[in-house]
Short mmCIF file of C-alpha atoms and ligand atoms in Angstrom, two decimals:
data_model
loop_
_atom_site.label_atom_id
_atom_site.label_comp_id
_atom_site.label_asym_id
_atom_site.label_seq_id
_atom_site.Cartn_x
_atom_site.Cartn_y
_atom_site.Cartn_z
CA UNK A 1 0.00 0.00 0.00
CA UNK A 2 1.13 3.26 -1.22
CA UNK A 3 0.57 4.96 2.59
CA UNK A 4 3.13 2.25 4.10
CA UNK A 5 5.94 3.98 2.92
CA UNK A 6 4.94 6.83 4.38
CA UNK A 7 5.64 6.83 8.26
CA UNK A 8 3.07 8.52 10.29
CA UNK A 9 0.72 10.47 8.01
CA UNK A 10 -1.12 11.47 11.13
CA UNK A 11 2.61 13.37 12.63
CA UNK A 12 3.01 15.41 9.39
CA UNK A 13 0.92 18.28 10.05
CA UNK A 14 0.54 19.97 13.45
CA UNK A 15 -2.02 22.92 14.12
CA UNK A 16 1.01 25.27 14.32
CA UNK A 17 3.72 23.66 11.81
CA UNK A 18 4.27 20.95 9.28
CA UNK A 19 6.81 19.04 8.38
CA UNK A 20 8.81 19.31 5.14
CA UNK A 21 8.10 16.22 3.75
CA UNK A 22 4.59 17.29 3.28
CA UNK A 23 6.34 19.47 0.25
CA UNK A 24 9.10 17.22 -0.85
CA UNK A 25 8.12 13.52 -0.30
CA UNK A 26 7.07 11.88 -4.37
CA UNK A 27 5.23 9.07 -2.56
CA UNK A 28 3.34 11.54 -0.44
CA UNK A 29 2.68 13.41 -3.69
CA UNK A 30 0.69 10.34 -4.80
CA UNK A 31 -1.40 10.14 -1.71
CA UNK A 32 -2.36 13.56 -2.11
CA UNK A 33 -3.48 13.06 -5.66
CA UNK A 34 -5.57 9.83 -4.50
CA UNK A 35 -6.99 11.09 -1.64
CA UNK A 36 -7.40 15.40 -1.97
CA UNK A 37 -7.62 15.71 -5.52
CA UNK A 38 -9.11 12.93 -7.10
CA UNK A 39 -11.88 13.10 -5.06
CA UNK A 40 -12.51 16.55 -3.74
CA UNK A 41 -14.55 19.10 -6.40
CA UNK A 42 -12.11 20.65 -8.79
CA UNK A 43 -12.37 23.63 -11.26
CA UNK A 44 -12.94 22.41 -14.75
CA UNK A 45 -13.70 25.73 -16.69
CA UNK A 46 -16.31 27.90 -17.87
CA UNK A 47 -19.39 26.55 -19.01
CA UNK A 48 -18.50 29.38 -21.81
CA UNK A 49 -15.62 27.60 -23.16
CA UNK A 50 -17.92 25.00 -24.57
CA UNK A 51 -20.69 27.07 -25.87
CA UNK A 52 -22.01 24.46 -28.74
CA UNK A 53 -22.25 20.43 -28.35
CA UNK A 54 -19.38 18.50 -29.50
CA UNK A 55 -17.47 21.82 -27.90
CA UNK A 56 -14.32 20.08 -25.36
CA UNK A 57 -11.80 21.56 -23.34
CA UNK A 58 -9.55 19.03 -21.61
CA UNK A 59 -8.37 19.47 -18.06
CA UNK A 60 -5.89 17.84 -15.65
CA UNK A 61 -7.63 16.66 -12.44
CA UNK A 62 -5.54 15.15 -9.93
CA UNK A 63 -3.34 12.76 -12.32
CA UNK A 64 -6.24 12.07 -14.56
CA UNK A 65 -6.32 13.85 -18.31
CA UNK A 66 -9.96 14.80 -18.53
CA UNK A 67 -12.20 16.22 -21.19
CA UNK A 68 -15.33 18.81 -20.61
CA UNK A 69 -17.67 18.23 -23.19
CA UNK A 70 -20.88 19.93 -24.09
CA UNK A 71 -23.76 17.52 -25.26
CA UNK A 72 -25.99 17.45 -28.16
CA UNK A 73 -28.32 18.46 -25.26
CA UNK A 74 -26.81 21.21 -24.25
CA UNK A 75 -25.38 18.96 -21.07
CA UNK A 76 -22.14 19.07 -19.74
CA UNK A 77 -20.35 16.26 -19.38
CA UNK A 78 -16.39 14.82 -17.67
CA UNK A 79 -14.78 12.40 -19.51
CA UNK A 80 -11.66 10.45 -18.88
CA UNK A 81 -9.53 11.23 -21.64
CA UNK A 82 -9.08 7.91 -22.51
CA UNK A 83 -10.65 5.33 -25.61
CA UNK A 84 -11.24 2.12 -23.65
CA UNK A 85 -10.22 -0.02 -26.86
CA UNK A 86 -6.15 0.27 -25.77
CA UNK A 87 -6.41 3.85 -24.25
CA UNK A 88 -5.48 6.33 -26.73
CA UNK A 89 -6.69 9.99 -25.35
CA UNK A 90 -9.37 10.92 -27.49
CA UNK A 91 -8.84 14.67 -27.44
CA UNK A 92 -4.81 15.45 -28.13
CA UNK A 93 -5.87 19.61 -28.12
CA UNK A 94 -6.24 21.73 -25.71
CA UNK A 95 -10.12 22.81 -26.98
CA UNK A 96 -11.58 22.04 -29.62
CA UNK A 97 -15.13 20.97 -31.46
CA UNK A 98 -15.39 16.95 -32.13
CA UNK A 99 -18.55 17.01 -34.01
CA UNK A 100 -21.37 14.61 -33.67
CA UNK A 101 -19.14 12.40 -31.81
CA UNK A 102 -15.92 11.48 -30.68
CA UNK A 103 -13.78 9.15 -32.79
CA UNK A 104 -10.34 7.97 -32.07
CA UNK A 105 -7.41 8.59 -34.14
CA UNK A 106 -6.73 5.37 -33.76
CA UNK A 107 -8.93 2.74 -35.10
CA UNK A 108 -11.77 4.94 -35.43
CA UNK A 109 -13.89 3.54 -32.31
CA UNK A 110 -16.57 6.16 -31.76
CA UNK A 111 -18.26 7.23 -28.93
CA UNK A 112 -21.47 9.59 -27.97
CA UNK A 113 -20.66 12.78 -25.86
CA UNK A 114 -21.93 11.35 -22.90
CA UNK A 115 -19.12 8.95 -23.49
CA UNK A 116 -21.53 6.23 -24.52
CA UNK A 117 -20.38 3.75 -27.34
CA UNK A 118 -21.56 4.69 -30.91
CA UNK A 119 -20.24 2.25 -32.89
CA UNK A 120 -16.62 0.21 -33.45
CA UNK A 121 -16.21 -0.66 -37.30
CA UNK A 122 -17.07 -3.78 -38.26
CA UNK A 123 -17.85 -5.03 -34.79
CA UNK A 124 -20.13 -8.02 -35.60
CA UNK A 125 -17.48 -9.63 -37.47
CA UNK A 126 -14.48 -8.30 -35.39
CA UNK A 127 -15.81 -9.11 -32.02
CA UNK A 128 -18.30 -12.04 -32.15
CA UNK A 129 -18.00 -14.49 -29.89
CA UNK A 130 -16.09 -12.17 -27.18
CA UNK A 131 -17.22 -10.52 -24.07
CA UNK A 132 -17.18 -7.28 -26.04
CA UNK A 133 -20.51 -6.37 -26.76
CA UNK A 134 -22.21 -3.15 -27.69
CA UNK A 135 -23.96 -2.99 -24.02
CA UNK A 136 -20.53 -3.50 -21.87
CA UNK A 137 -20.46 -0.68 -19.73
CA UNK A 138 -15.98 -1.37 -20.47
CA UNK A 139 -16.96 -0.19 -23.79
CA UNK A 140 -17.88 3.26 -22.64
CA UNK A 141 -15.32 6.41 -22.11
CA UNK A 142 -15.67 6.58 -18.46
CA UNK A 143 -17.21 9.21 -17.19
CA UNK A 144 -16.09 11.93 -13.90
CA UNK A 145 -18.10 10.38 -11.06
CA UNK A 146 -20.01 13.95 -10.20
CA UNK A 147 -20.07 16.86 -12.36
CA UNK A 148 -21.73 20.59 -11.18
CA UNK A 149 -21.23 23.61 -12.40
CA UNK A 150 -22.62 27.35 -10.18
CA UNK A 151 -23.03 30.58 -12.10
CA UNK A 152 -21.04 29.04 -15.11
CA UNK A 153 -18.19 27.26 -13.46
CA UNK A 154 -18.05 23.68 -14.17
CA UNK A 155 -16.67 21.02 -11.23
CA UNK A 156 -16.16 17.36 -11.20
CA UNK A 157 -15.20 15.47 -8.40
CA UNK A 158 -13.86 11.70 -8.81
CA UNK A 159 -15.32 10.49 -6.46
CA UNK A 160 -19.23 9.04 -6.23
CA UNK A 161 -19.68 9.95 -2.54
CA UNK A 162 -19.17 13.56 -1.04
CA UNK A 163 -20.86 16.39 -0.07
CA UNK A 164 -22.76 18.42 -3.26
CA UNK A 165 -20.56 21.00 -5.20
CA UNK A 166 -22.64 24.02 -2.77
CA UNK A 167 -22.28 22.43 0.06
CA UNK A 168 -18.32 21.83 -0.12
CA UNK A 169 -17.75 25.44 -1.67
CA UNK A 170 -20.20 26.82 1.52
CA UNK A 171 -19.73 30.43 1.70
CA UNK A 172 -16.62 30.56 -0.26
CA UNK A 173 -18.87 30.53 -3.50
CA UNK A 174 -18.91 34.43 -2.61
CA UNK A 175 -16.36 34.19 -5.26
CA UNK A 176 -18.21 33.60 -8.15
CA UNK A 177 -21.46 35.60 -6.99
CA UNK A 178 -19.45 38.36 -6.59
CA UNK A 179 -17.94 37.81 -10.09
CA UNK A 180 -20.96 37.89 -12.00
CA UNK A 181 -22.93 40.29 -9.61
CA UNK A 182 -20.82 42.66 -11.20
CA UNK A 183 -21.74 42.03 -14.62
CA UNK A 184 -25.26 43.77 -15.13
CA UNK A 185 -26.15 41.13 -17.25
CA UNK A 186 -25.59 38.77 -13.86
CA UNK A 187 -23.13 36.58 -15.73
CA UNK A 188 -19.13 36.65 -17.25
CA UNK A 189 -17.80 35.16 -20.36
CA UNK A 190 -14.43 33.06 -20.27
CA UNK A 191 -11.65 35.42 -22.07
CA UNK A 192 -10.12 32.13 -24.36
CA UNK A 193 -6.97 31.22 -23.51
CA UNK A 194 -5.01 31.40 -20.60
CA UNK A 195 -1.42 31.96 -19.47
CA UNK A 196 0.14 28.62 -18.50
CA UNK A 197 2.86 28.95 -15.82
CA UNK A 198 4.69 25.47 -14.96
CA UNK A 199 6.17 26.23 -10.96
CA UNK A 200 9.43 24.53 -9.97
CA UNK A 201 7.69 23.91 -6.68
CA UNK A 202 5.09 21.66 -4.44
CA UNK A 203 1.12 22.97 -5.31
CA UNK A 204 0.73 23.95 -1.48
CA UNK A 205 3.74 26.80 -2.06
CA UNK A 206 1.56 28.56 -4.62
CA UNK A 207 -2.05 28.18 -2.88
CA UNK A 208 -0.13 29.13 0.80
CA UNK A 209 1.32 32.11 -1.01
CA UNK A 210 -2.15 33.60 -2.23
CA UNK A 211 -3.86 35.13 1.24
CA UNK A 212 -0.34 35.86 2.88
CA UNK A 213 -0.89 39.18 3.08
CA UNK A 214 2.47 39.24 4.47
CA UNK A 215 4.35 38.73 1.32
CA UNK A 216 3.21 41.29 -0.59
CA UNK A 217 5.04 44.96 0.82
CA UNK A 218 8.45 42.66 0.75
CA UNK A 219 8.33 41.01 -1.98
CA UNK A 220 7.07 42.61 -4.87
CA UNK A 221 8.38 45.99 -3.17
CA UNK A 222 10.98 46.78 -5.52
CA UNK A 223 8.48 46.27 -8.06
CA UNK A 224 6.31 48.85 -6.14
CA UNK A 225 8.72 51.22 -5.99
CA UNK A 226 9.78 51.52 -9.37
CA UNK A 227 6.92 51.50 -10.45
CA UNK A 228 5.28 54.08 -7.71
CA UNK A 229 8.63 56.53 -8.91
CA UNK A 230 7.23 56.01 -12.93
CA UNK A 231 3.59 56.86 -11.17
CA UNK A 232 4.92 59.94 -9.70
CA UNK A 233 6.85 60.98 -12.85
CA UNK A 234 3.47 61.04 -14.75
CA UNK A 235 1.81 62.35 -12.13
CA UNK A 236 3.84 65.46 -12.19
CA UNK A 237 4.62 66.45 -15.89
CA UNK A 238 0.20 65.84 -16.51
CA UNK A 239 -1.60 65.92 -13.38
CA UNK A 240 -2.86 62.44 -13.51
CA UNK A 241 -1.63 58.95 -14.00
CA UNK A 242 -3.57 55.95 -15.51
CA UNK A 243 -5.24 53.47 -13.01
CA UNK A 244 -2.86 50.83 -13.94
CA UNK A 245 0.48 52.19 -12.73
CA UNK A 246 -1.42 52.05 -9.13
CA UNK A 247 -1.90 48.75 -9.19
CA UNK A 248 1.67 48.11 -9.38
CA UNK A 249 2.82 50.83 -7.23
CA UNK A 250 0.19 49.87 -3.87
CA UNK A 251 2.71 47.13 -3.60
CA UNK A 252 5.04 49.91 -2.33
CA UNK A 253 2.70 52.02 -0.77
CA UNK A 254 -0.06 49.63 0.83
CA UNK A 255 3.03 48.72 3.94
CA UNK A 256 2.79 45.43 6.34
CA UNK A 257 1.04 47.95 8.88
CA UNK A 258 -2.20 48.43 6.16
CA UNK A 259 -2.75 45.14 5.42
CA UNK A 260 -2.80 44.42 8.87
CA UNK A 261 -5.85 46.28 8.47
CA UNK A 262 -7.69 43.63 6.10
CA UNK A 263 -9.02 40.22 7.77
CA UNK A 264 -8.95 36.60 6.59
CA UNK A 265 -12.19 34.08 7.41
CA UNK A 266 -11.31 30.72 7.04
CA UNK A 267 -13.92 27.91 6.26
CA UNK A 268 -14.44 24.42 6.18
CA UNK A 269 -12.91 22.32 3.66
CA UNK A 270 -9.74 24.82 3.46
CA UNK A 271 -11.50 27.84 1.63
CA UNK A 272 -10.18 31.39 2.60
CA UNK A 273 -10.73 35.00 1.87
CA UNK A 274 -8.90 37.84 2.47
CA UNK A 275 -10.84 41.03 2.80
CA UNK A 276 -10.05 44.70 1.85
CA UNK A 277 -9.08 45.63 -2.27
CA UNK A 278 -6.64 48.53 -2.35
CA UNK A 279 -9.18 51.28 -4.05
CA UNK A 280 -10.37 49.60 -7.08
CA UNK A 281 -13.32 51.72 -7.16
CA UNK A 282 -11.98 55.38 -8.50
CA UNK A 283 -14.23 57.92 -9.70
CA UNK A 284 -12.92 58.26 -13.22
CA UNK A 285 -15.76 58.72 -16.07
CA UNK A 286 -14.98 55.09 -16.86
CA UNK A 287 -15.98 53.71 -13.46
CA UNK A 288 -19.11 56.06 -13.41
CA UNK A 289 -20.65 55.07 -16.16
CA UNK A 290 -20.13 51.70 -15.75
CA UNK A 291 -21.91 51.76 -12.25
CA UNK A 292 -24.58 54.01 -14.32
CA UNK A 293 -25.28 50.81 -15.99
CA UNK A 294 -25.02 48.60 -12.91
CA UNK A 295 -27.16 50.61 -11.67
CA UNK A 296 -30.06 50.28 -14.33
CA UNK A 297 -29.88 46.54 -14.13
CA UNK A 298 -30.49 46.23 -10.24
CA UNK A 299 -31.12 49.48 -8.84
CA UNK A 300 -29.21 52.17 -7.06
CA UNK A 301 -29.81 50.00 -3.38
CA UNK A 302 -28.55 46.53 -4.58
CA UNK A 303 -25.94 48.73 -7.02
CA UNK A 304 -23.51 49.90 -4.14
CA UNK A 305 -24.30 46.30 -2.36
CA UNK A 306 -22.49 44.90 -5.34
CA UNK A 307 -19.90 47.44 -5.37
CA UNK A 308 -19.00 47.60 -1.91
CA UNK A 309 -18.57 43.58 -1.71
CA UNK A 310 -15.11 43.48 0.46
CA UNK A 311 -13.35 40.88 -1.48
CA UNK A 312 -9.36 40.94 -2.19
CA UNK A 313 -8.89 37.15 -3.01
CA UNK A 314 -11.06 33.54 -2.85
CA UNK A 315 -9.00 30.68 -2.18
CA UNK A 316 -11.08 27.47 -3.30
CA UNK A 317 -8.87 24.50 -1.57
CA UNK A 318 -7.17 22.66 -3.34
CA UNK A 319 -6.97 24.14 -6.91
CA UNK A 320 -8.39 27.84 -7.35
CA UNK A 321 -7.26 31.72 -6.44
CA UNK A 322 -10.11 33.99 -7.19
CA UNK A 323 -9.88 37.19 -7.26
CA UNK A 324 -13.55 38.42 -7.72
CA UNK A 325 -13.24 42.18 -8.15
CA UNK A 326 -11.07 41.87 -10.94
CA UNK A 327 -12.85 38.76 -12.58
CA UNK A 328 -9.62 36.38 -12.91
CA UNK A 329 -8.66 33.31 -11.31
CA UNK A 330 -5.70 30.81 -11.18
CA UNK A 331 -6.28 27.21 -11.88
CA UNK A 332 -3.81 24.70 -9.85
CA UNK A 333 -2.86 21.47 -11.27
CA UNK A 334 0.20 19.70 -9.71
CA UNK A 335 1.92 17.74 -11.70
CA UNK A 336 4.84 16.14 -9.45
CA UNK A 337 6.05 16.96 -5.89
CA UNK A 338 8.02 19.79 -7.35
CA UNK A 339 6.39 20.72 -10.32
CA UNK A 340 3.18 22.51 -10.49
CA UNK A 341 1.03 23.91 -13.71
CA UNK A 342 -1.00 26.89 -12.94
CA UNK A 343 -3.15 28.32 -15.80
CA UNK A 344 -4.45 32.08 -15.35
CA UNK A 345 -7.64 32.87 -16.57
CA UNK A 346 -9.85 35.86 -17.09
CA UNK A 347 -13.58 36.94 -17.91
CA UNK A 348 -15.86 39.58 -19.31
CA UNK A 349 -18.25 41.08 -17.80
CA UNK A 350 -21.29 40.73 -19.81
CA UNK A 351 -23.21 44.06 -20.37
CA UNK A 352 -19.92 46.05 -18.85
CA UNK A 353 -18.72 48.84 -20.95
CA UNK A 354 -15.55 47.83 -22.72
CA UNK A 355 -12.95 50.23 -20.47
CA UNK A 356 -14.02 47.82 -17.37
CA UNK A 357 -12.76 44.96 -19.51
CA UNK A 358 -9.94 46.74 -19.79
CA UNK A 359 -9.23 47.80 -16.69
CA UNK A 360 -9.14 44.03 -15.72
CA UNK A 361 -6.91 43.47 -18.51
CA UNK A 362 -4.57 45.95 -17.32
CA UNK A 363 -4.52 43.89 -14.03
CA UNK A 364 -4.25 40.60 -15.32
CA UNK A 365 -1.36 41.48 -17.35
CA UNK A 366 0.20 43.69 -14.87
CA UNK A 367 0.00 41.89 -11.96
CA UNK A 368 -0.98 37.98 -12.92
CA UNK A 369 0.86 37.15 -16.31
CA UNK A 370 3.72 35.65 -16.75
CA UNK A 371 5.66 38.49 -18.39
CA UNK A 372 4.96 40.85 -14.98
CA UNK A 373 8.11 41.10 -12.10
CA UNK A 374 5.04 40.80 -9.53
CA UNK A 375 4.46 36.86 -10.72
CA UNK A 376 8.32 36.83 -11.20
CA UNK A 377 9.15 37.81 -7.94
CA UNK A 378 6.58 35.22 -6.29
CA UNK A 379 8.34 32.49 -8.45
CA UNK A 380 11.45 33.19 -7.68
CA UNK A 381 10.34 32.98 -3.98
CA UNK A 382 8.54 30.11 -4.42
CA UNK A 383 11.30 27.75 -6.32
CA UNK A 384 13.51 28.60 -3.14
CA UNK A 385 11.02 27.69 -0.72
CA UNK A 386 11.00 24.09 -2.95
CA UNK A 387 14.89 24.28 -2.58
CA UNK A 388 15.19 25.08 0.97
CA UNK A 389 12.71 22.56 2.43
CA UNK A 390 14.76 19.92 0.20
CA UNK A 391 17.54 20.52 2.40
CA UNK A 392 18.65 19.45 5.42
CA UNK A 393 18.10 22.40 7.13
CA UNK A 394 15.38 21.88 9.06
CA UNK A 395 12.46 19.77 9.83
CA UNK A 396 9.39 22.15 9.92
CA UNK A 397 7.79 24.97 8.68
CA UNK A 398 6.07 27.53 10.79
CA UNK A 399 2.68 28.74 10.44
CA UNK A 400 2.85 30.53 14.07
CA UNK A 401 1.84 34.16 13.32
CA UNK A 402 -1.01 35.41 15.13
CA UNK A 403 -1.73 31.76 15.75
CA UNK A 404 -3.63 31.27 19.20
CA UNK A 405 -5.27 34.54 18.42
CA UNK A 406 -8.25 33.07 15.74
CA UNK A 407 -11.91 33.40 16.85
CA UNK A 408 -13.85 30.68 15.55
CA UNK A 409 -18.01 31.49 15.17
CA UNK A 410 -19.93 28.64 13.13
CA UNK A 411 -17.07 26.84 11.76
CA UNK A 412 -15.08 29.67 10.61
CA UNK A 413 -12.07 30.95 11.72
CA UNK A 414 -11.84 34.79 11.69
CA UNK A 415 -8.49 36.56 11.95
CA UNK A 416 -8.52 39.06 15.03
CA UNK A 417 -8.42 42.90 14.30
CA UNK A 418 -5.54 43.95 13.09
CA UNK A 419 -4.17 40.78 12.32
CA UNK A 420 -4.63 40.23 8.43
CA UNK A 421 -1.12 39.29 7.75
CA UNK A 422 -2.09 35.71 10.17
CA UNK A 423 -1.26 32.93 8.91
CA UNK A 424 -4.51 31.56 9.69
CA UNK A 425 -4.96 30.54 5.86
CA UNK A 426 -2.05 28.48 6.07
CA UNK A 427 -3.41 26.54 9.25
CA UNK A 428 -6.87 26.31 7.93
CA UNK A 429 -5.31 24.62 4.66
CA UNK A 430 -3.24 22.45 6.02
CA UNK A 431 -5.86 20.88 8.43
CA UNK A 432 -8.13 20.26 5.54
CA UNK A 433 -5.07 18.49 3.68
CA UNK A 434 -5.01 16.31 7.54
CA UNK A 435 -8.16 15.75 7.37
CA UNK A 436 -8.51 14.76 3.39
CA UNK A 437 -5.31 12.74 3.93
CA UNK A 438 -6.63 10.76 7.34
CA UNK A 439 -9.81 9.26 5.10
CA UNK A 440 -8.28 5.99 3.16
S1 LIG B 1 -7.34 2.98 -29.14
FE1 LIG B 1 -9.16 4.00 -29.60
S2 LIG B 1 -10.01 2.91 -31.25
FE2 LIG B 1 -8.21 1.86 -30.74
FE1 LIG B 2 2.94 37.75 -4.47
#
């Protein structure tokens, strides 16, 4: 058994520290895949991305290559990516439209969209006589055990028993009303394609990293700063400079003290927010008339409701960074113990003038892609964390600040005033990753 060579699963993760191995162990690695994400709901994609049946995307879930296909019904359906003749993946692209039905490059086996068999060529002949008939179940693509999708974002968990895709995102699926509250049309559209980063680093680095609101001021300040001095450059030859040098420059001027200031609630299953947005909501004509039109589609009342939702960032354990007010998110798929692929993704909002699109544009490219020194610096940070828990060095790693000081109401754990930079997120994580791991 795959846990055997793992000594003492249960004296990995304390409430206050964990142990490296937990970041650097390959066998561990496959536990996690068995027992956190090939059973727990994970993010598929939008249910925009396959607007039209035969429509597929394919996704990584756990260590499973997956398919999300629309069907001639308009449903959506999970497949394993795999032909059950000798297991050729079906779909080789990323996205893509297979038509009336799915037929493998290789011998031309075909199958419905629900993954049911259509036909195999010349079957009477070729298979009479064998246990291969056209109503064997081993004839079918296999299907994801559970598949739900809320406000356009498609799940599937691997698993046949577990708590419903609501239930297990509990109040955490603030992050997607939030996202398409702010469309007036009450919904967003996918942006296709994505950035895809691969990590030199454990999955947990990059999740950990998203609500430490400690992080931020030190490591992205030189980014800040240079790009607060370009700000103030602008600033003083014409009076005014554009929204998106501020969103690179509040790394330098939003200090450890301020985000102090924001909180973090913790829930069950290892979801976390992290409150506050550094003043996304100017009064530029832009912003104006866009909440001119918000305002039309639900009224002035449930208008500023939207508006004034205090969201920063959604973490949906184990595989998705949301950050609502800016309508992007970060998909997690690990791929090893020290390799991770995350793919960055971004939406319209529908009914939005264009400038709000772009506004969120500016962000994602500023401050998500690839190509910005913010995601640069958190890389580098992150590939030495992967280094330095390889290493002799030590034993542990600390999740100790502010710990002892949570309050916990209902099942979630609520960072004291004044104590947003906790590493309450951290803890709340990891004792969902205990308590996924305990369950064989
Ligand atoms: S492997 Fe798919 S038809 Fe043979
Ligand atoms: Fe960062």
């Amino acid at each position: 058994m795959l846990q055997d060579n793992i000594p003492n699963l249960a004296g990995l993760v304390e409430p206050d520290r964990v142990r490296k191995e937990v970041y650097t162990d390959p066998a561990l690695f496959q536990l996690e895949m068995e027992r956190i994400h090939e059973r727990v709901w994970i993010y598929c994609g939008h249910e925009s991305q396959v607007k039209r049946p035969g429509d597929y995307a394919t996704v990584q879930i756990g260590r499973q290559p997956m398919i999300l296909v629309r069907g001639s019904e308009g449903k959506l359906n999970v497949l394993y990516n795999r032909c059950p003749h000798r297991g050729n993946m079906l779909c080789g692209d990323r996205h893509g439209s297979t038509g009336e039905f799915f037929r493998c490059s290789y011998h031309a086996w075909t199958f419905h969209h629900d993954g049911k068999l259509r036909n195999i060529p010349m079957m009477e002949s070729g298979y009479a006589g064998t246990r291969l008939t056209r109503d064997n179940p081993d004839c079918n693509v296999k299907r994801a055990a559970r598949v739900e999708s809320y406000r356009g974002f498609v799940f599937a968990s691997l698993a046949a028993e577990g708590p419903s895709l609501t239930e297990f995102l509990g109040p955490a699926k603030i992050a997607f009303d939030d996202m398409c509250d702010r469309a007036p049309e009450g919904e967003v559209e996918i942006v296709p394609n994505c950035f895809r980063v691969i990590q030199h680093s454990n999955w947990k680095i990059f999740l950990e990293n998203q609500l430490d609101a400690l992080h931020p001021s030190v490591t992205h300040q030189s980014t800040g700063r240079a790009a607060r001095e370009v700000e103030l450059a602008i600033e003083k030859a014409t009076g005014k400079a554009p929204l998106s040098y501020h969103m690179l420059s509040a790394f330098a001027t939003v200090t450890i003290d301020k985000w102090d200031n924001f909180r973090t609630l913790n829930y069950p299953y290892g979801h976390c927010i992290l409150t506050g947005y550094m003043g996304l909501r100017p009064q530029d004509p832009d912003t104006l008339d866009y909440e001119r039109v918000l305002a039309r589609a639900y009224g002035e009342q449930r208008k500023e409701e939207i508006l004034s939702t205090d969201i920063h960032h959604v973490l949906l354990y184990p595989g998705l960074s949301v950050q609502s007010p800016l309508q992007q998110l970060r998909a997690v798929r690990p791929l090893s113990v020290d390799r991770t692929l995350t793919e960055i993704w971004h939406f319209r909002l529908k009914g939005a003038p264009e400038p709000i699109y772009r506004r969120a544009l500016a962000y994602y490219n500023l401050v998500n892609s690839p190509s910005t020194m913010i995601n640069a610096d958190d890389l580098e940070n992150f590939w030495k964390c992967q280094q330095g828990l390889s290493s002799d060095g030590g034993d542990w790693l600390s999740f100790h600040r502010h710990f002892g000081r949570d309050s916990e109401r209902g099942g979630v754990v609520e960072t004291g005033e004044g104590m947003g930079t906790s590493e309450a997120p951290m803890r709340n994580q990891m004792r969902a990753w205990a308590q996924c791991m305990s369950k064989a």
